[in-house]
Coordinates of C-alpha atoms in Angstrom, one line a residue:
M1 CA 26.0 136.5 79.6
K2 CA 26.7 133.3 79.4
P3 CA 27.1 131.0 82.6
I4 CA 30.6 131.0 82.4
F5 CA 31.2 134.3 82.2
H6 CA 28.7 134.4 85.7
L7 CA 31.6 131.9 87.3
S8 CA 34.3 133.6 86.2
L9 CA 33.7 137.0 88.1
L10 CA 32.7 134.3 91.5
A11 CA 36.0 133.0 91.3
L12 CA 37.8 136.5 90.6
F13 CA 36.4 138.1 93.8
A14 CA 36.0 134.6 96.0
A15 CA 36.1 135.3 99.6
P16 CA 34.7 136.8 102.3
A17 CA 31.4 139.6 101.2
V18 CA 31.8 142.8 101.9
V19 CA 28.6 144.9 100.0
S20 CA 29.0 148.9 101.2
A21 CA 24.9 150.0 102.4
Q22 CA 26.4 153.2 102.8
P23 CA 25.2 156.4 101.6
P24 CA 27.6 157.6 98.3
S25 CA 30.1 160.0 99.3
P26 CA 32.3 162.3 96.1
P27 CA 36.1 161.0 95.8
A28 CA 38.7 162.6 97.8
A29 CA 40.3 165.9 96.1
G30 CA 42.0 165.3 93.0
S31 CA 40.9 161.9 92.3
A32 CA 41.5 159.9 88.9
E33 CA 38.6 157.3 90.2
P34 CA 38.0 155.7 87.3
A35 CA 34.6 155.9 85.6
Q36 CA 32.6 155.8 82.2
P37 CA 32.8 158.8 79.3
V38 CA 32.5 158.2 75.7
A39 CA 29.2 160.0 74.2
P40 CA 28.0 162.7 76.3
S41 CA 24.5 160.9 77.1
Q42 CA 26.6 157.7 78.7
Q43 CA 28.3 159.8 81.3
P44 CA 27.8 158.8 84.6
V45 CA 26.3 161.1 88.2
T46 CA 29.3 161.1 90.3
K47 CA 30.8 164.0 92.8
E48 CA 34.3 164.8 92.5
E49 CA 33.8 167.9 94.6
P50 CA 37.7 168.7 96.3
S51 CA 37.6 168.3 100.0
M52 CA 40.9 168.8 103.2
P53 CA 41.9 165.4 103.4
P54 CA 40.4 162.4 105.0
Q55 CA 41.2 160.6 108.4
E56 CA 43.8 157.7 107.9
K57 CA 42.0 154.8 108.5
A58 CA 42.7 150.8 108.6
P59 CA 41.8 149.8 105.1
E60 CA 39.2 147.1 105.1
S61 CA 39.2 143.9 103.0
G62 CA 36.7 142.6 101.2
F63 CA 34.1 142.5 98.2
F64 CA 32.3 146.0 97.2
F65 CA 29.5 146.4 95.1
G66 CA 28.6 150.0 93.8
G67 CA 27.5 151.2 90.7
V68 CA 25.8 154.3 89.2
G69 CA 22.7 154.9 86.6
R70 CA 20.0 156.7 84.9
A71 CA 16.7 155.1 83.7
V72 CA 14.8 157.3 82.4
A73 CA 11.2 157.0 80.5
A74 CA 10.2 160.4 78.7
M75 CA 8.3 161.5 75.1
D76 CA 9.1 164.5 73.1
G77 CA 6.1 167.4 72.8
E78 CA 4.0 164.8 70.2
G79 CA 4.3 161.8 72.1
D80 CA 7.7 160.9 69.3
A81 CA 10.9 159.1 71.3
P82 CA 13.0 161.9 72.9
R83 CA 16.3 163.5 71.7
D84 CA 19.4 165.0 72.5
A85 CA 18.0 168.7 71.4
D86 CA 21.8 170.6 71.9
I87 CA 24.2 171.8 69.8
V88 CA 27.4 171.8 71.1
L89 CA 30.2 169.0 72.5
R90 CA 28.6 169.4 75.8
G91 CA 24.9 170.5 77.0
S92 CA 22.8 170.1 78.7
R93 CA 22.3 166.7 80.9
L94 CA 18.1 166.8 81.4
D95 CA 17.0 164.4 78.5
E96 CA 19.8 162.4 79.0
S97 CA 19.0 158.7 77.9
T98 CA 19.0 155.3 80.4
F99 CA 23.0 153.6 81.4
V100 CA 23.3 151.1 84.0
Q101 CA 27.7 151.6 85.6
L102 CA 28.0 148.0 87.8
D103 CA 31.2 148.2 89.9
L104 CA 32.5 145.0 91.1
E105 CA 35.8 145.1 93.3
R106 CA 37.5 143.2 95.4
Q107 CA 40.0 144.7 98.8
D108 CA 42.9 143.6 100.2
H109 CA 44.9 144.9 103.3
W110 CA 48.3 142.5 103.6
Q111 CA 49.4 142.0 107.3
S112 CA 52.5 141.2 106.1
T113 CA 53.5 144.0 103.8
G114 CA 51.1 146.8 105.1
A115 CA 49.9 147.3 101.2
T116 CA 46.4 147.3 99.4
T117 CA 44.8 146.1 96.8
R118 CA 42.5 146.6 94.8
V119 CA 41.0 144.7 91.7
A120 CA 38.0 146.9 90.2
V121 CA 35.8 145.9 87.4
R122 CA 33.2 148.2 85.6
L123 CA 30.5 146.6 83.4
V124 CA 28.6 149.1 81.8
V125 CA 24.9 148.2 79.6
D126 CA 23.6 151.8 77.8
A127 CA 20.3 152.1 76.5
P128 CA 18.2 150.7 74.8
T129 CA 16.8 148.4 77.5
L130 CA 15.3 145.2 76.8
H131 CA 11.7 146.8 77.7
Y132 CA 12.0 149.6 75.4
N133 CA 13.0 147.9 71.9
N134 CA 12.4 144.0 72.8
A135 CA 15.9 143.0 71.6
R136 CA 17.3 139.9 72.7
P137 CA 18.8 139.5 76.1
W138 CA 22.9 138.6 74.8
N139 CA 22.2 142.3 72.3
I140 CA 22.5 144.4 74.7
N141 CA 25.1 147.6 74.3
M142 CA 27.8 146.2 76.8
S143 CA 31.2 147.8 77.2
L144 CA 34.6 146.7 79.5
R145 CA 34.5 150.3 81.4
N146 CA 37.2 149.2 84.0
A147 CA 39.7 145.7 84.8
F148 CA 43.2 146.8 86.3
V149 CA 44.6 146.7 89.3
E150 CA 46.2 149.0 92.6
E151 CA 48.2 148.6 95.4
R152 CA 48.8 151.5 97.2
D153 CA 51.7 151.6 100.2
L154 CA 53.9 149.3 99.1
G155 CA 57.6 149.5 100.2
L156 CA 56.8 153.8 100.6
K157 CA 53.1 155.4 102.4
G158 CA 51.6 157.7 100.2
L159 CA 53.3 154.8 96.7
S160 CA 50.0 153.8 94.8
V161 CA 51.0 151.8 91.3
W162 CA 48.6 150.1 89.3
I163 CA 47.9 147.8 85.6
G164 CA 45.3 147.3 83.4
S165 CA 42.0 149.1 81.2
R166 CA 40.9 152.7 82.9
L167 CA 39.2 155.6 82.4
Y168 CA 40.9 157.8 84.6
R169 CA 39.8 161.4 85.7
G170 CA 40.3 164.6 87.6
D171 CA 37.2 166.5 88.7
N172 CA 33.9 167.0 86.3
S173 CA 31.6 169.9 86.0
E174 CA 28.5 168.6 87.0
L175 CA 25.5 170.1 84.9
L176 CA 27.5 168.9 81.4
D177 CA 28.5 165.8 82.6
F178 CA 31.6 166.1 81.8
W179 CA 35.8 165.7 83.0
P180 CA 37.1 169.5 81.6
L181 CA 41.2 168.8 82.4
D182 CA 41.8 165.2 81.9
W183 CA 39.4 162.6 80.8
L184 CA 41.4 159.9 79.3
N185 CA 40.2 156.9 78.2
T186 CA 43.8 154.0 78.8
L187 CA 45.1 150.3 78.2
G188 CA 47.9 151.0 81.2
G189 CA 49.8 151.7 83.6
G190 CA 49.7 154.9 86.5
V191 CA 52.0 155.6 89.7
R192 CA 50.9 158.5 92.4
Y193 CA 53.4 160.1 95.1
D194 CA 51.3 161.6 98.1
L195 CA 53.4 163.7 100.5
P196 CA 52.3 162.8 103.9
S197 CA 50.7 165.9 104.4
K198 CA 47.8 164.1 102.4
R199 CA 47.5 167.8 100.9
T200 CA 49.5 167.5 97.5
Y201 CA 50.5 164.3 95.1
F202 CA 51.8 163.7 92.0
A203 CA 50.7 161.2 89.2
V204 CA 52.0 160.2 86.2
H205 CA 50.3 157.8 83.7
A206 CA 51.3 156.1 80.6
G207 CA 48.5 153.6 78.0
V208 CA 47.8 152.9 74.7
N209 CA 44.5 152.8 72.2
R210 CA 43.7 151.8 68.6
P211 CA 40.6 153.2 67.1
L212 CA 39.4 151.8 64.8
T213 CA 39.6 154.0 62.4
P214 CA 41.4 153.6 59.1
Y215 CA 44.4 156.4 60.5
Y216 CA 45.7 153.3 62.9
Q217 CA 43.9 150.1 61.0
Q218 CA 44.1 149.0 58.0
A219 CA 43.2 145.4 56.4
V220 CA 43.3 144.5 53.0
E221 CA 42.9 140.6 51.6
R222 CA 46.2 138.6 50.5
P223 CA 47.0 135.0 49.0
P224 CA 47.5 133.0 51.4
A225 CA 50.8 131.2 52.2
L226 CA 52.2 129.2 50.3
N227 CA 50.1 128.8 47.8
Q228 CA 47.0 128.3 49.7
P229 CA 43.2 128.3 47.8
G230 CA 41.2 131.3 49.3
T231 CA 42.6 134.7 50.7
A232 CA 43.6 135.9 54.2
N233 CA 43.3 139.0 56.0
V234 CA 46.8 141.4 56.7
N235 CA 47.1 144.4 58.2
V236 CA 48.9 146.7 56.6
L237 CA 48.6 149.6 59.0
D238 CA 48.4 148.8 62.5
R239 CA 49.7 151.4 64.6
Q240 CA 48.7 152.5 68.0
R241 CA 49.0 155.5 69.7
L242 CA 50.9 156.4 73.2
I243 CA 49.3 158.8 75.0
S244 CA 51.3 160.0 79.1
S245 CA 49.9 162.4 81.6
F246 CA 51.3 163.7 84.2
K247 CA 49.6 166.0 87.0
A248 CA 50.4 168.1 90.0
S249 CA 48.2 168.4 92.8
H250 CA 48.4 170.6 95.5
T251 CA 45.3 172.7 97.9
V252 CA 45.7 175.4 100.5
P253 CA 44.0 175.0 103.7
V254 CA 41.8 178.4 104.3
G255 CA 39.9 178.1 107.8
E256 CA 38.2 175.3 109.5
K257 CA 36.9 173.0 105.8
G258 CA 38.0 175.4 103.2
G259 CA 40.4 175.6 101.4
V260 CA 41.7 175.8 97.5
K261 CA 42.8 173.4 95.5
G262 CA 45.6 173.7 92.5
V263 CA 45.9 171.3 89.4
L264 CA 49.0 171.4 86.9
Y265 CA 47.9 169.1 84.0
G266 CA 49.8 168.0 80.8
E267 CA 49.5 165.2 78.2
L268 CA 51.6 164.0 75.7
H269 CA 50.4 161.5 72.2
T270 CA 53.1 159.9 69.9
T271 CA 51.7 157.4 67.4
P272 CA 54.5 155.3 65.0
A273 CA 54.7 156.3 61.2
G274 CA 53.3 153.9 58.5
R275 CA 51.5 152.8 55.4
R276 CA 48.6 152.1 53.7
E277 CA 47.0 150.8 50.5
T278 CA 45.3 153.4 48.3
A279 CA 42.1 153.0 46.7
E280 CA 44.9 151.6 43.3
A281 CA 45.5 147.8 44.1
G282 CA 49.0 147.2 44.9
V283 CA 49.9 151.1 45.8
F284 CA 50.3 152.4 48.7
E285 CA 50.9 155.5 50.7
D286 CA 53.2 156.7 53.8
L287 CA 51.8 158.3 56.6
P288 CA 54.7 160.2 59.0
R289 CA 55.2 159.9 62.9
D290 CA 52.2 162.4 64.5
G291 CA 52.1 163.5 67.6
G292 CA 50.0 166.0 70.0
Y293 CA 50.6 167.3 72.8
V294 CA 47.9 168.6 75.7
I295 CA 48.6 171.5 79.0
G296 CA 46.1 172.7 81.7
A297 CA 46.0 174.2 84.9
Q298 CA 42.2 174.3 87.1
V299 CA 41.8 176.4 90.7
S300 CA 39.3 175.0 93.1
P301 CA 38.3 177.0 96.2
F302 CA 36.1 175.3 98.1
T303 CA 34.2 176.0 101.3
G304 CA 34.1 171.8 103.3
V305 CA 30.5 172.8 104.3
D306 CA 27.5 171.5 102.0
N307 CA 29.7 171.1 98.3
G308 CA 31.0 174.6 98.2
H309 CA 33.2 174.9 95.3
L310 CA 33.6 176.5 92.5
H311 CA 35.9 174.8 89.5
L312 CA 37.8 176.4 86.6
F313 CA 39.7 174.5 84.0
L314 CA 41.6 175.7 81.5
R315 CA 42.5 173.4 78.5
Y316 CA 45.2 173.8 75.3
A317 CA 45.1 170.9 73.1
G318 CA 47.4 171.0 70.3
D319 CA 48.1 169.2 67.3
L320 CA 47.3 165.3 67.5
A321 CA 45.9 165.6 70.2
A322 CA 43.2 168.6 69.6
Y323 CA 40.7 165.6 67.9
G324 CA 40.8 163.9 71.2
E325 CA 42.9 160.9 72.5
F326 CA 40.0 158.1 69.6
G327 CA 40.2 161.0 67.4
S328 CA 41.4 161.0 64.1
P329 CA 42.9 164.0 61.8
S330 CA 40.1 163.6 58.9
Q331 CA 41.5 167.5 57.2
P332 CA 45.2 166.8 58.1
A333 CA 48.2 169.4 57.2
P334 CA 49.8 169.6 53.8
D335 CA 52.6 167.1 54.8
G336 CA 50.1 164.7 56.4
T337 CA 49.9 165.4 59.9
A338 CA 48.3 166.7 62.8
S339 CA 50.5 169.9 63.2
G340 CA 48.9 173.1 63.6
A341 CA 45.3 172.2 64.7
H342 CA 44.2 172.6 68.0
E343 CA 41.6 173.3 70.6
L344 CA 40.8 175.7 73.7
M345 CA 38.7 175.4 76.2
V346 CA 37.8 177.5 79.6
T347 CA 35.0 175.9 82.0
L348 CA 33.5 176.7 85.2
S349 CA 31.8 175.0 86.8
G350 CA 30.3 175.4 90.9
N351 CA 27.9 174.8 93.8
Y352 CA 26.4 176.2 96.8
E353 CA 23.9 175.3 99.7
T354 CA 22.5 177.3 102.2
G355 CA 19.7 176.1 103.8
P356 CA 16.6 175.1 102.0
L357 CA 18.4 177.0 98.3
G358 CA 20.7 176.2 96.6
L359 CA 22.3 177.4 92.9
M360 CA 24.6 175.3 90.4
A361 CA 25.5 176.8 88.0
S362 CA 28.2 175.3 84.9
G363 CA 29.5 176.6 81.6
Y364 CA 32.0 176.3 78.8
V365 CA 33.9 178.2 75.4
R366 CA 35.8 176.0 73.1
S367 CA 37.4 177.1 70.1
F368 CA 38.7 174.5 67.7
R369 CA 40.8 174.6 64.6
N370 CA 41.7 171.3 62.5
A371 CA 45.2 171.1 60.9
S372 CA 43.8 172.3 57.3
D373 CA 45.2 175.8 56.4
S374 CA 40.9 177.3 55.5
F375 CA 38.5 177.9 57.5
D376 CA 36.0 174.7 56.9
F377 CA 33.3 174.0 58.6
S378 CA 34.2 171.1 60.9
D379 CA 36.6 174.9 62.7
L380 CA 34.1 176.3 65.0
D381 CA 33.4 178.3 68.1
E382 CA 31.2 177.6 70.6
G383 CA 29.8 177.7 74.5
I384 CA 26.9 177.3 76.6
F385 CA 26.2 178.8 80.1
V386 CA 23.7 176.3 82.8
V387 CA 22.4 177.7 85.8
R388 CA 20.3 175.6 87.7
P389 CA 18.5 177.1 90.9
H390 CA 16.8 174.7 93.8
V391 CA 14.4 175.1 96.9
Y392 CA 13.6 172.2 99.1
L393 CA 9.5 172.6 100.2
R394 CA 11.1 169.7 102.9
D395 CA 13.9 167.7 103.9
W396 CA 13.0 164.7 101.2
G397 CA 12.3 167.1 97.9
G398 CA 11.5 170.3 96.1
I399 CA 11.5 172.1 93.1
A400 CA 14.2 172.8 90.3
V401 CA 15.2 175.5 86.9
E402 CA 17.5 174.7 84.9
G403 CA 17.8 177.6 82.6
S404 CA 20.8 177.9 79.4
Y405 CA 21.6 179.5 76.3
Q406 CA 24.3 177.6 73.6
A407 CA 25.6 178.7 70.7
Q408 CA 28.1 178.2 67.8
R409 CA 29.7 179.9 64.6
R410 CA 31.2 177.3 62.1
G411 CA 33.4 177.8 59.1
R412 CA 32.8 178.3 55.8
V413 CA 29.6 176.8 54.5
P414 CA 30.3 174.9 50.7
P415 CA 28.1 175.5 47.8
P416 CA 26.1 173.4 47.5
A417 CA 26.4 170.5 44.1
D418 CA 22.9 170.6 42.5
P419 CA 22.2 174.4 43.4
A420 CA 18.3 173.3 42.7
A421 CA 18.1 171.0 44.9
P422 CA 15.3 170.6 47.1
G423 CA 16.5 172.0 51.0
A424 CA 19.3 172.5 49.4
S425 CA 21.7 175.4 51.4
P426 CA 23.3 178.7 49.9
G427 CA 27.6 178.8 50.6
A428 CA 28.6 181.1 53.2
S429 CA 31.6 182.2 54.9
H430 CA 30.2 181.0 57.9
H431 CA 27.2 179.9 60.2
D432 CA 26.2 181.1 63.5
A433 CA 23.6 178.8 65.7
S434 CA 22.4 179.3 68.8
V435 CA 19.3 176.9 71.4
V436 CA 17.8 178.3 74.4
R437 CA 16.7 175.8 76.8
F438 CA 14.1 175.9 79.9
G439 CA 13.2 172.5 82.4
L440 CA 11.0 172.8 85.6
V441 CA 12.2 169.8 87.7
P442 CA 10.2 168.6 90.8
F443 CA 12.3 165.6 92.9
L444 CA 12.8 163.5 95.8
N445 CA 15.9 163.0 97.4
V446 CA 15.4 159.7 100.1
A447 CA 19.3 161.1 101.3
G448 CA 18.2 164.7 101.7
K449 CA 18.9 167.8 101.3
G450 CA 21.7 168.1 99.0
D451 CA 22.4 168.4 95.4
F452 CA 24.7 165.5 95.2
K453 CA 23.1 163.2 97.5
R454 CA 21.2 160.3 96.1
P455 CA 18.4 158.6 94.4
Q456 CA 16.6 161.2 93.0
F457 CA 13.4 161.0 91.6
R458 CA 12.7 163.8 89.0
F459 CA 9.8 165.0 86.5
I460 CA 11.4 166.8 83.9
W461 CA 9.7 169.1 82.1
L462 CA 12.3 170.5 79.6
V463 CA 11.1 173.0 76.4
S464 CA 14.2 174.4 73.9
R465 CA 14.5 177.1 70.9
R466 CA 16.4 176.4 68.1
D467 CA 16.9 179.4 66.0
D468 CA 16.7 179.1 62.4
G469 CA 20.7 179.0 61.9
A470 CA 20.3 175.4 64.7
K471 CA 17.9 173.9 62.6
A472 CA 19.6 174.0 59.8
L473 CA 22.3 171.9 61.3
Y474 CA 20.4 168.8 60.8
P475 CA 19.3 166.8 57.0
R476 CA 16.3 168.0 55.3
D477 CA 13.1 165.5 56.4
D478 CA 14.2 165.3 60.0
V479 CA 12.1 167.0 62.7
F480 CA 14.3 168.8 64.4
S481 CA 14.9 170.9 61.0
Q482 CA 11.4 171.8 61.0
R483 CA 10.7 172.6 64.3
T484 CA 11.1 176.1 66.4
W485 CA 10.0 174.4 69.6
E486 CA 11.3 170.9 71.2
H487 CA 9.5 169.4 74.7
F488 CA 11.2 166.9 76.5
I489 CA 9.0 164.9 78.9
G490 CA 9.7 162.5 81.2
L491 CA 10.4 160.6 84.5
N492 CA 13.9 160.3 85.5
V493 CA 15.9 159.0 88.4
E494 CA 19.9 158.4 89.2
W495 CA 21.8 157.2 92.1
N496 CA 24.9 156.4 92.9
I497 CA 26.6 153.8 95.5
K498 CA 30.0 153.8 95.3
A499 CA 32.5 150.7 96.0
S500 CA 35.5 150.7 97.9
P501 CA 35.8 153.0 100.6
A502 CA 40.0 153.1 101.0
F503 CA 40.5 154.2 97.3

């Protein structure tokens, strides 16, 4: 980074510094704590388990530093660079890659108004690192994941408002490393109100994005104005997607520490009409207004002891929203919209610990259909189930094993253009594939017993078996198209340090 960037960060957070040195703890139930998401292998290691409302305490002012990260040094069975061997959208996280997430936060409690503000900035650096590929330091793969300001209790106790760029999310599926119900990247703002009981809250948000695809943007060359020489770029298509979300959460206490949390959730997606130049210069096509929606629900019983919980998520996305927040309908309906596309996902995730023993499990089934009328290769049904039991041999370490099964069925496989070409696959009405995986993970927990305590040091040996259908998913000459068995052997360390203690 250039020196001016360092100076700007110092100016932003200039104030008496407070560095949080407490062990990491999971956010409160239903929190929409921002975090990193884009690709599955880049997702952070956080736990957002439901819990009973925390006790009131005076907000703390100061500068806070935190972050999440993973460092991985590994190889495959041949000693070559390792790869993620999953064939489903969200697979086992044991063979994920290195990433570092830095959270810089400034929190202030204002005595004159009784409000508390938080300025949050999150920088993420993804693999590869300099020590792996010798790339120049300024070529690192960095992104700005959060840059927002949030205030709480201004004018009304329990009311919070935020504006900025934020990863907005709820509870996650730990073993599969994703947020099955609400997981949005947005540039916008939101409002949340917590009832005095601290067991119920309502949240709304709206934000925009514009992915760099021809569905949203097209720049063409035109002669400059007033007969000037050269050419100028003109955005003949420059539309955004507006995403709004709505969430209601309520927790029913059970016993002294346990309870059941219920969530209702929805999204609305809209994008305006536009026009785009075709391959023939000067000839345009009209792009109609498009939109979509998401409806979902969550039920989460929890014990309040040793992170015991069970999440059940149900999510249905229709039309444009079925392609995800950044997706584009590559195979639209006859009217040019995403009308008719849909995705249904049911996810289950849980954790149970007792004494030296523990069990984590997670899985989902997913069905996706694009907007085109035909049943084609991008239409698919898939699912995975992962289970990871562990035993602590000492308070600071033990052994975990992980087993998983994943499968998918895709739509029609088109016949090859040249049936005599090497590696050509015959056409078929559908294509089935599956992978079975088993992992052995000795680990050390510096902070003591607990599935979600970090930092955690691991040795990982993961073996995968592909069937012929899974091997056929890869291009000719890709080693994954040739190997039935795949090995991942490596060292892994994960850490998670929460930044702001009051939000």
